[in-house]
CSV table of C-alpha atoms in Angstrom, one decimal:
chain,number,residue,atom,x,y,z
A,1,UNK,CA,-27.3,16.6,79.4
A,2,UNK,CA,-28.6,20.4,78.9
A,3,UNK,CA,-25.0,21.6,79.5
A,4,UNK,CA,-23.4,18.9,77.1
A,5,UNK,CA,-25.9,19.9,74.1
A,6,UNK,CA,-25.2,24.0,74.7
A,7,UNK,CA,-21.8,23.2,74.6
A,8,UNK,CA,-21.8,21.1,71.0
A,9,UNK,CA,-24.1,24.0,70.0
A,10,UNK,CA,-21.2,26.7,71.2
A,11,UNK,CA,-18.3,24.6,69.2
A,12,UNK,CA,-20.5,24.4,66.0
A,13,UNK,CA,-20.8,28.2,66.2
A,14,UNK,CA,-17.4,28.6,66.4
A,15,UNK,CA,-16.5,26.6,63.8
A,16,UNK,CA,-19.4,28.1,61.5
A,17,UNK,CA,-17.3,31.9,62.2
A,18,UNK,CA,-14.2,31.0,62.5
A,19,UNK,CA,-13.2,28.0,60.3
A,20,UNK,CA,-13.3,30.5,56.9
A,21,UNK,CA,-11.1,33.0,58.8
A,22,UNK,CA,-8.6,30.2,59.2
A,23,UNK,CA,-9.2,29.0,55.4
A,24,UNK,CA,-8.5,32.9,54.3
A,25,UNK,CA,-5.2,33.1,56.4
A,26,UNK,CA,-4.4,29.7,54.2
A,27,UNK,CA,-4.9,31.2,50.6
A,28,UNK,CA,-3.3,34.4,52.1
A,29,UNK,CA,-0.2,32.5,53.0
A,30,UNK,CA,0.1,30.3,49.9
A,31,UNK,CA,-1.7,31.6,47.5
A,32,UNK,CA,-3.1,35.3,46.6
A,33,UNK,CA,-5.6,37.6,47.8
A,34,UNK,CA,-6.9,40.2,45.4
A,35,UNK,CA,-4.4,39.8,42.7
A,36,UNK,CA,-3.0,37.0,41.3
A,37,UNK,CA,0.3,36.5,38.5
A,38,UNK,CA,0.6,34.4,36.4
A,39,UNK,CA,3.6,33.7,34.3
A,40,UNK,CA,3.9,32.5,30.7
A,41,UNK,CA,6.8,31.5,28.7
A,42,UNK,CA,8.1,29.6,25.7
A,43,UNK,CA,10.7,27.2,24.4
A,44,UNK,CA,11.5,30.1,21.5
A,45,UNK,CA,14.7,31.9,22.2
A,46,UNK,CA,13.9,35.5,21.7
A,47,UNK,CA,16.5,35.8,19.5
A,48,UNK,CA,15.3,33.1,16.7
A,49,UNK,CA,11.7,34.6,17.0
A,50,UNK,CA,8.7,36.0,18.9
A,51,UNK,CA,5.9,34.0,20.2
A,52,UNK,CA,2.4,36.0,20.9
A,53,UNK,CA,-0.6,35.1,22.8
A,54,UNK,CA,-4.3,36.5,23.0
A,55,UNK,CA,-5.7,36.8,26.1
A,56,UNK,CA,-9.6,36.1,26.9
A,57,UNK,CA,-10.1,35.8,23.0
A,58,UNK,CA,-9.6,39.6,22.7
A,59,UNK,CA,-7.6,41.1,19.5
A,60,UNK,CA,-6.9,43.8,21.6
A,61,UNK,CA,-5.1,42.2,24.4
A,62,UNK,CA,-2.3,40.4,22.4
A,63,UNK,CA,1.4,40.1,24.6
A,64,UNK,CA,4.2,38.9,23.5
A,65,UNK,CA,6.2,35.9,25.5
A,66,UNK,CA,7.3,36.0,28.2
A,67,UNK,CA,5.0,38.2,30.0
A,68,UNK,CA,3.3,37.9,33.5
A,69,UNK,CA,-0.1,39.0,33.7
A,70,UNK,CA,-2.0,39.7,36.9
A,71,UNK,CA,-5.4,38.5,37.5
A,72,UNK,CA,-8.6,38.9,40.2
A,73,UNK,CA,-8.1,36.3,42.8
A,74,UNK,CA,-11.0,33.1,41.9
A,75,UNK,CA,-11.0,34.1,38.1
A,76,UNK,CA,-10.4,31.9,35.1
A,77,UNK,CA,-8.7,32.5,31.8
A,78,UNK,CA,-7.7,31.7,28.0
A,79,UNK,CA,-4.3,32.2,26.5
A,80,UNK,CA,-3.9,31.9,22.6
A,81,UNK,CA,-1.0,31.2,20.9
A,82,UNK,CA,-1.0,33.2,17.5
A,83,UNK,CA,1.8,32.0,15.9
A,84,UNK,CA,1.7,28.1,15.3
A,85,UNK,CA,5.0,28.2,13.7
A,86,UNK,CA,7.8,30.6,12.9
A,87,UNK,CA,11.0,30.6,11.1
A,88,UNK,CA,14.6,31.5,12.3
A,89,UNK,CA,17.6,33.4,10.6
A,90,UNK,CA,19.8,30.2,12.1
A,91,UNK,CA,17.7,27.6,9.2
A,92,UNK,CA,15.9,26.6,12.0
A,93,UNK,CA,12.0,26.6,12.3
A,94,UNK,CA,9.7,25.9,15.3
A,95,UNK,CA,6.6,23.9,15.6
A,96,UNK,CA,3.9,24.5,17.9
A,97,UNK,CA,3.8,21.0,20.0
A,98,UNK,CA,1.8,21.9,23.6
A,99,UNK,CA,1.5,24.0,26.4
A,100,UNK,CA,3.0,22.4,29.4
A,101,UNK,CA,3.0,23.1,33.4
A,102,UNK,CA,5.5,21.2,36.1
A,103,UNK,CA,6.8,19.6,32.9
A,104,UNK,CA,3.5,18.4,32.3
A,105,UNK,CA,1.6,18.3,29.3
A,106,UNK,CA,-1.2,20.9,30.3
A,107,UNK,CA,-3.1,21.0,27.1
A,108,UNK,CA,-2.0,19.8,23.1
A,109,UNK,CA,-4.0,23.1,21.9
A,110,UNK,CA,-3.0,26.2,20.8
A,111,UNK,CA,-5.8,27.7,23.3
A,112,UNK,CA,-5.0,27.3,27.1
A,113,UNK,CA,-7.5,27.8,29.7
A,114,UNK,CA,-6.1,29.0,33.5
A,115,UNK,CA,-6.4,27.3,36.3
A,116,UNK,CA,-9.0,29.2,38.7
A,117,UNK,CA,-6.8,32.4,40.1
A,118,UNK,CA,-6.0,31.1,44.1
A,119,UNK,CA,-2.0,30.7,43.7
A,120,UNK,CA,0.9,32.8,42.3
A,121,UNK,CA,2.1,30.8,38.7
A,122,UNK,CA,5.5,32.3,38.5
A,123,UNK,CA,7.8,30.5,40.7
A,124,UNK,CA,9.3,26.8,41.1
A,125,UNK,CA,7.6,26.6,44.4
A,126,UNK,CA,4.0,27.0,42.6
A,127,UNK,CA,5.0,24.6,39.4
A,128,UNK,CA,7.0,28.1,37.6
A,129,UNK,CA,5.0,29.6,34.7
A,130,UNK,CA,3.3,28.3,32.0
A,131,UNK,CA,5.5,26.7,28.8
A,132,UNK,CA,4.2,27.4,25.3
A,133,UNK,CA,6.4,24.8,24.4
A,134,UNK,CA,7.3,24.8,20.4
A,135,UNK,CA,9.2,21.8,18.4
A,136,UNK,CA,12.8,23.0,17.1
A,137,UNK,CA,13.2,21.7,13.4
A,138,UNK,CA,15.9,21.5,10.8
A,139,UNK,CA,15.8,20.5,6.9
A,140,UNK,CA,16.9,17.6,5.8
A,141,UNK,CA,17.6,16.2,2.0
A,142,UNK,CA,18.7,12.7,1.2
A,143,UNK,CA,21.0,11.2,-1.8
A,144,UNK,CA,21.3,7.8,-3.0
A,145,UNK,CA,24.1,6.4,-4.3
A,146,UNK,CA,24.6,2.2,-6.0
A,147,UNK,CA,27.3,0.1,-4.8
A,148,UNK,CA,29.6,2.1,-7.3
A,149,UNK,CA,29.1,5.2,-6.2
A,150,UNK,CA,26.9,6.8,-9.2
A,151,UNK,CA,23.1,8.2,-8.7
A,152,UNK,CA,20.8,6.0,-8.3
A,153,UNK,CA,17.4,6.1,-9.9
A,154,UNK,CA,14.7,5.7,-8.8
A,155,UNK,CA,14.9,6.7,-5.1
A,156,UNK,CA,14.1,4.2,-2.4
A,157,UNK,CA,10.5,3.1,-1.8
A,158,UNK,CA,10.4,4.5,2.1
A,159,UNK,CA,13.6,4.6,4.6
A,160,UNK,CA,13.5,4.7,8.0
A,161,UNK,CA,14.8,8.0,10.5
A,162,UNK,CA,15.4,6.9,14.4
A,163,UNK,CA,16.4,9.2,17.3
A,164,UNK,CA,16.5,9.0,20.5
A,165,UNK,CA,12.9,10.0,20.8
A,166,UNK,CA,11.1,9.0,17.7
A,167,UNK,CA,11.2,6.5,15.0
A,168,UNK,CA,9.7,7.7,11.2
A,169,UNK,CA,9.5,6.3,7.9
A,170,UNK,CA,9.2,8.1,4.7
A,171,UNK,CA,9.7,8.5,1.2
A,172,UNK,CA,10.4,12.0,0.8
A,173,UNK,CA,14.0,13.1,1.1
A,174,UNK,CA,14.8,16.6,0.0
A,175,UNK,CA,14.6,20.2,2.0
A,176,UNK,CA,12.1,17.9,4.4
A,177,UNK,CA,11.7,19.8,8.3
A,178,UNK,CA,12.8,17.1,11.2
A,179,UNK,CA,13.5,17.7,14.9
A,180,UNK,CA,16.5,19.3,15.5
A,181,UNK,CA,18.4,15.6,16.8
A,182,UNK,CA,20.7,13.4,16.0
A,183,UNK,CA,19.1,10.7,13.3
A,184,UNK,CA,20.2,7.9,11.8
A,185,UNK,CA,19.4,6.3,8.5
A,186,UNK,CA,18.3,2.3,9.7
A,187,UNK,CA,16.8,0.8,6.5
A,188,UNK,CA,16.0,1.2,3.3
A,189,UNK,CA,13.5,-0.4,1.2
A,190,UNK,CA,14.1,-0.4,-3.0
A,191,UNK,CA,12.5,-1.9,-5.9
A,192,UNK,CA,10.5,-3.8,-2.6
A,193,UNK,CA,13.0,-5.1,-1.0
A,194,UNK,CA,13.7,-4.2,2.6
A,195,UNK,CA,17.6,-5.0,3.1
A,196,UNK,CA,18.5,-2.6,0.6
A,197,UNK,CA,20.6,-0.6,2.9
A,198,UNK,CA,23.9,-2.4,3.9
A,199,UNK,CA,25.3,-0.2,7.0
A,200,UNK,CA,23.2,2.5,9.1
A,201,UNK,CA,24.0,6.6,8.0
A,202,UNK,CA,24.0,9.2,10.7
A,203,UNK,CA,21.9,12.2,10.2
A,204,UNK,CA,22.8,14.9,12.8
A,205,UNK,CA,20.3,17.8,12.5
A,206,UNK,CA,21.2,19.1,16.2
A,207,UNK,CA,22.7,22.1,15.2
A,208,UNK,CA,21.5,22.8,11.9
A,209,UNK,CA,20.3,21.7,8.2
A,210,UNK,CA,22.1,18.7,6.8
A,211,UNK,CA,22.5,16.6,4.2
A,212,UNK,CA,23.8,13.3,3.5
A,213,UNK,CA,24.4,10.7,0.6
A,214,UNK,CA,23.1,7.0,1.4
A,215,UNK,CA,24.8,4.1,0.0
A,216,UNK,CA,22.1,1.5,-1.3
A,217,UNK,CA,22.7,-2.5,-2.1
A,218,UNK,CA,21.6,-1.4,-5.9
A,219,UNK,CA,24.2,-3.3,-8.6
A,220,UNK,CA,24.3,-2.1,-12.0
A,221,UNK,CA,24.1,-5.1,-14.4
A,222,UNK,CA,23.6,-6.3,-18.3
A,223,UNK,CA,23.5,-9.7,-19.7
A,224,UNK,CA,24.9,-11.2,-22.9
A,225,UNK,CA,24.1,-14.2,-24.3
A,226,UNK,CA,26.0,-15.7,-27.5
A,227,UNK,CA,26.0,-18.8,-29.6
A,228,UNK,CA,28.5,-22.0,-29.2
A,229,UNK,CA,31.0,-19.5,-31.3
A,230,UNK,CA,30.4,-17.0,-28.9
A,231,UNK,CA,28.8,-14.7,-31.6
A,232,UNK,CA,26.0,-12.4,-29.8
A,233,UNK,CA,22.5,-13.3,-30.3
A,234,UNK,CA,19.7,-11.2,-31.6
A,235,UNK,CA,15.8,-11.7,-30.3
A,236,UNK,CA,16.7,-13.7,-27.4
A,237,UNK,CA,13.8,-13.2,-24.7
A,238,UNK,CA,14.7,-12.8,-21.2
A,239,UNK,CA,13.1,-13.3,-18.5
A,240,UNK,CA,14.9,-11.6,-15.3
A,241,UNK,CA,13.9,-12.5,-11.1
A,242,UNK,CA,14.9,-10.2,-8.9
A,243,UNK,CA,15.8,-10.7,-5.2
A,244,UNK,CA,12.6,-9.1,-4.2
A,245,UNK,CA,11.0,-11.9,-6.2
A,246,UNK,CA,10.0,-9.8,-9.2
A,247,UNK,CA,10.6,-10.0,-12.6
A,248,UNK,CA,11.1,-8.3,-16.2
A,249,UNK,CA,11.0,-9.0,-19.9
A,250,UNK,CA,13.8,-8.3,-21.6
A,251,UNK,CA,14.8,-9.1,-25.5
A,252,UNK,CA,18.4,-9.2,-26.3
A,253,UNK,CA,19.4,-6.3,-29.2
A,254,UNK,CA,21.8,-6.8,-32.1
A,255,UNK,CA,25.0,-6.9,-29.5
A,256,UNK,CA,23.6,-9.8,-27.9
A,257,UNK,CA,22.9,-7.4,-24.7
A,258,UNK,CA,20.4,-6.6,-22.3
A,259,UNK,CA,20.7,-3.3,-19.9
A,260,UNK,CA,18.7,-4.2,-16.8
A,261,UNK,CA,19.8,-1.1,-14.9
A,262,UNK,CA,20.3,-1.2,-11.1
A,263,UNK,CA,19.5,-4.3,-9.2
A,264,UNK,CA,19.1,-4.5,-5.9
A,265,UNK,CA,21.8,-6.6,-3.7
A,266,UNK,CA,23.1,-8.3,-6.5
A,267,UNK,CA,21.9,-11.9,-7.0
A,268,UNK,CA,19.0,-12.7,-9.8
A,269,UNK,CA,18.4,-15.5,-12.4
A,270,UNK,CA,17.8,-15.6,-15.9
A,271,UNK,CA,15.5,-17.5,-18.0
A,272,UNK,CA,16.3,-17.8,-21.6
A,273,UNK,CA,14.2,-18.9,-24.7
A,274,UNK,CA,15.4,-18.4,-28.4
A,275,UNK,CA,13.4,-19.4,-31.3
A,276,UNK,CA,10.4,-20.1,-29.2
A,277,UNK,CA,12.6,-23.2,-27.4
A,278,UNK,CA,13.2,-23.0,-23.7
A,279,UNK,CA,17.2,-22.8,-22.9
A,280,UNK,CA,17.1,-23.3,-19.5
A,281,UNK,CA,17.9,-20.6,-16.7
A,282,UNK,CA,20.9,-19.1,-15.0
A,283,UNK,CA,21.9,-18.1,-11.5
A,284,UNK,CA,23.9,-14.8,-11.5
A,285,UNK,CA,25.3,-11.8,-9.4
A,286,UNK,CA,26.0,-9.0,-10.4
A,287,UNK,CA,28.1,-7.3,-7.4
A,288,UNK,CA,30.4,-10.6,-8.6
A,289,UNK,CA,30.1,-9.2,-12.4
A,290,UNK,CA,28.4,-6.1,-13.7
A,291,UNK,CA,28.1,-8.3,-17.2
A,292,UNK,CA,27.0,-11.6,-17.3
A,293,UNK,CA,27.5,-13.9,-20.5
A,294,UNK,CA,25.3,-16.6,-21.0
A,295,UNK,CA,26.2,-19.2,-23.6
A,296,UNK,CA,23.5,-21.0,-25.9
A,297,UNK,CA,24.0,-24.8,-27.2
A,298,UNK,CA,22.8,-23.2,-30.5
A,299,UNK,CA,24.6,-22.8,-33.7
A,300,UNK,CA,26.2,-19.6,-35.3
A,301,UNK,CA,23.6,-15.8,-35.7
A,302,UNK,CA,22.8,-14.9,-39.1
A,303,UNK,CA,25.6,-12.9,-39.2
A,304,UNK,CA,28.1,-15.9,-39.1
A,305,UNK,CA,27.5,-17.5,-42.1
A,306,UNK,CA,28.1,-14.2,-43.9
A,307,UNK,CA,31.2,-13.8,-42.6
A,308,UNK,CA,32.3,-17.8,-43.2
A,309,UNK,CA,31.3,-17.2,-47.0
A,310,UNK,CA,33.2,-14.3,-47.3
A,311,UNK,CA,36.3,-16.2,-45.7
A,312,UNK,CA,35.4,-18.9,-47.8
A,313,UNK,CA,35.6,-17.0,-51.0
A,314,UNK,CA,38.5,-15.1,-50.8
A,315,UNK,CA,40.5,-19.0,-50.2
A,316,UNK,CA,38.5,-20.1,-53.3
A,317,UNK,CA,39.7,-17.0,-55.4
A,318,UNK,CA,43.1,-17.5,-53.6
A,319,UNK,CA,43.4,-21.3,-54.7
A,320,UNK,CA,42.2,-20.5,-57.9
A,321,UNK,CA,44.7,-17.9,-58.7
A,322,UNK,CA,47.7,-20.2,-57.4
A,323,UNK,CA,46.3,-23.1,-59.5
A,324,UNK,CA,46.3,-20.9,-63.2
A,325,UNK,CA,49.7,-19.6,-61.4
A,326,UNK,CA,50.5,-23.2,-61.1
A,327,UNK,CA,49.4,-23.7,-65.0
A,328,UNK,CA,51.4,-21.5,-66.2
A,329,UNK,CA,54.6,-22.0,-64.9
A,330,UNK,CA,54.3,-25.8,-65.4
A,331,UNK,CA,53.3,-24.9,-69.3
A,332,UNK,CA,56.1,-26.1,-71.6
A,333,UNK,CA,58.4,-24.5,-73.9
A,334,UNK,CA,57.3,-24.4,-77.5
A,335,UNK,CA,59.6,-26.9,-80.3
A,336,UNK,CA,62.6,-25.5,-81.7
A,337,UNK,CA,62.2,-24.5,-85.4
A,338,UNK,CA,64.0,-26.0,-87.9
């Protein structure tokens, strides 16, 4: 039993020496001893900029990227990026995103803090360096056009962008920063409603600033409305639904017309009253007909029966003259003298 105990104690002694030896010869094999390197890089191409960090918060230990420092073996440190974003002669500009390690998002701030110092960072056999990794960006500046091609006004409510790795929707459109990707216009919302946008628009900002007219379902359209004689009618209210289910007041002026602008798809109805009595309502489109004419069971405008009086009196001076005409001729001859 002695000998069995004094030889546990002599293995335990061993291990107590010679167990860090072993542990030493393991970081000296795989790792670093006294000095350790660490490299760090960035997305940037050199020649579209320069990215610089601060090391250990100093001001006077700023390097620019890449750059490999060295460090004491077990020490820890902080790398600053400086430059959040910077600008390109290509039109491009870059956006700080994260820093990254093994492909891995390491930290989302501009401020990285080291792994303790044990292992070479440089290499792909120890993960490769450290990425400041920056977002590559181009402008962008969006047009809209109506089914006939001219401007339209006002703009869309929002659209929506979509790549192959993000989906946005906004509602500003000119000299706007986007990843540098392919996009593609989706949908379009206008005057509310959300099918305004009849066929998707590719938007490729891969290698540079782009932009790009978008055809909207917006119909330019006016509506007449005239009497039985199809004279146009003055103060007719209007009452106008839209296929996004709203609607406008509208009062017809001395042509008989209302201008209700662009509409969006093309289909609306219009409610009529004149002289404070209802006339009913009526279903049009106007990618069918820019103009639509709606007829009233009403008698002629004011202006008619000016125009029937003048008719009329130039047939009553007409007949008139015919009949003295008449008079005169038929007058006859005066007795012979004697």
């Amino acid at each position: 039993m002695k000998k069995a105990a004094y030889a546990s104690l002599l293995i335990l002694a061993f291990s107590v020496l010679f167990v860090p030896l072993f542990l030493v010869d393991v970081h000296a094999t795989n790792g670093c001893i006294t000095t350790c390197q660490l490299r760090a890089d960035t997305t940037v191409p050199a020649a579209d900029g320069t990215v610089y960090v601060e090391l250990d918060n100093n001001a006077g230990s700023v390097y620019s990227l890449p750059h490999t420092f060295s460090f004491a073996n077990d020490s820890q440190h902080t790398l600053t990026v400086l430059n959040a974003t910077l600008s390109s002669s290509s039109g491009a500009r870059y956006v700080w995103n994260e820093w990254t390690h093994s492909s891995l998002q390491w930290t989302p701030t501009l401020a990285m803090q080291t792994p303790f110092m044990l292992f070479n960072y440089t290499g792909s056999s120890d993960g490769g360096p450290f990425i400041a990794k920056f977002d590559k960006q181009f402008q962008y500046t969006l047009t809209f056009k109506d089914a006939a091609g001219q401007p339209l006004t006002p703009a869309p409510n929002s659209v929506v962008l979509s790549s192959s790795v993000s989906t946005i929707t906004t509602s500003a459109y000119s000299a706007q920063w986007l990843l540098a990707t392919s996009w593609t216009v989706t949908s379009a919302t206008w005057e509310g409603y959300q099918g305004a946008l009849p066929a998707p628009v590719p938007l490729d900002l891969s290698s540079g600033s782009a932009s790009v007219a978008v055809a909207i379902s917006a119909y330019s359209a006016s509506v007449k409305v005239v009497d039985n004689l199809s004279n146009p009618i003055q103060g007719a209210s209007l009452t106008i639904t839209f296929a996004n289910t709203t609607s406008r007041q509208f009062t017809t002026n001395s042509q008989g017309t209302v201008a209700l602008g662009d509409i969006p798809i093309g289909p609306y109805s219009a409610h009529v009253s004149y002289q404070g009595t209802d006339q009913g309502t009526w279903s049009e489109d106007a990618s069918v007909a820019s103009v639509s004419t709606v007829t009233l069971n009403v008698g002629g405008t004011s202006s008619a029966p000016v125009v029937s009086a003048i008719v009329l009196l130039t047939i009553f001076g007409v007949a008139l003259f015919l009949i003295l005409l008449a008079i005169k001729v038929r007058k006859p001859p005066p007795p012979p003298k004697i």
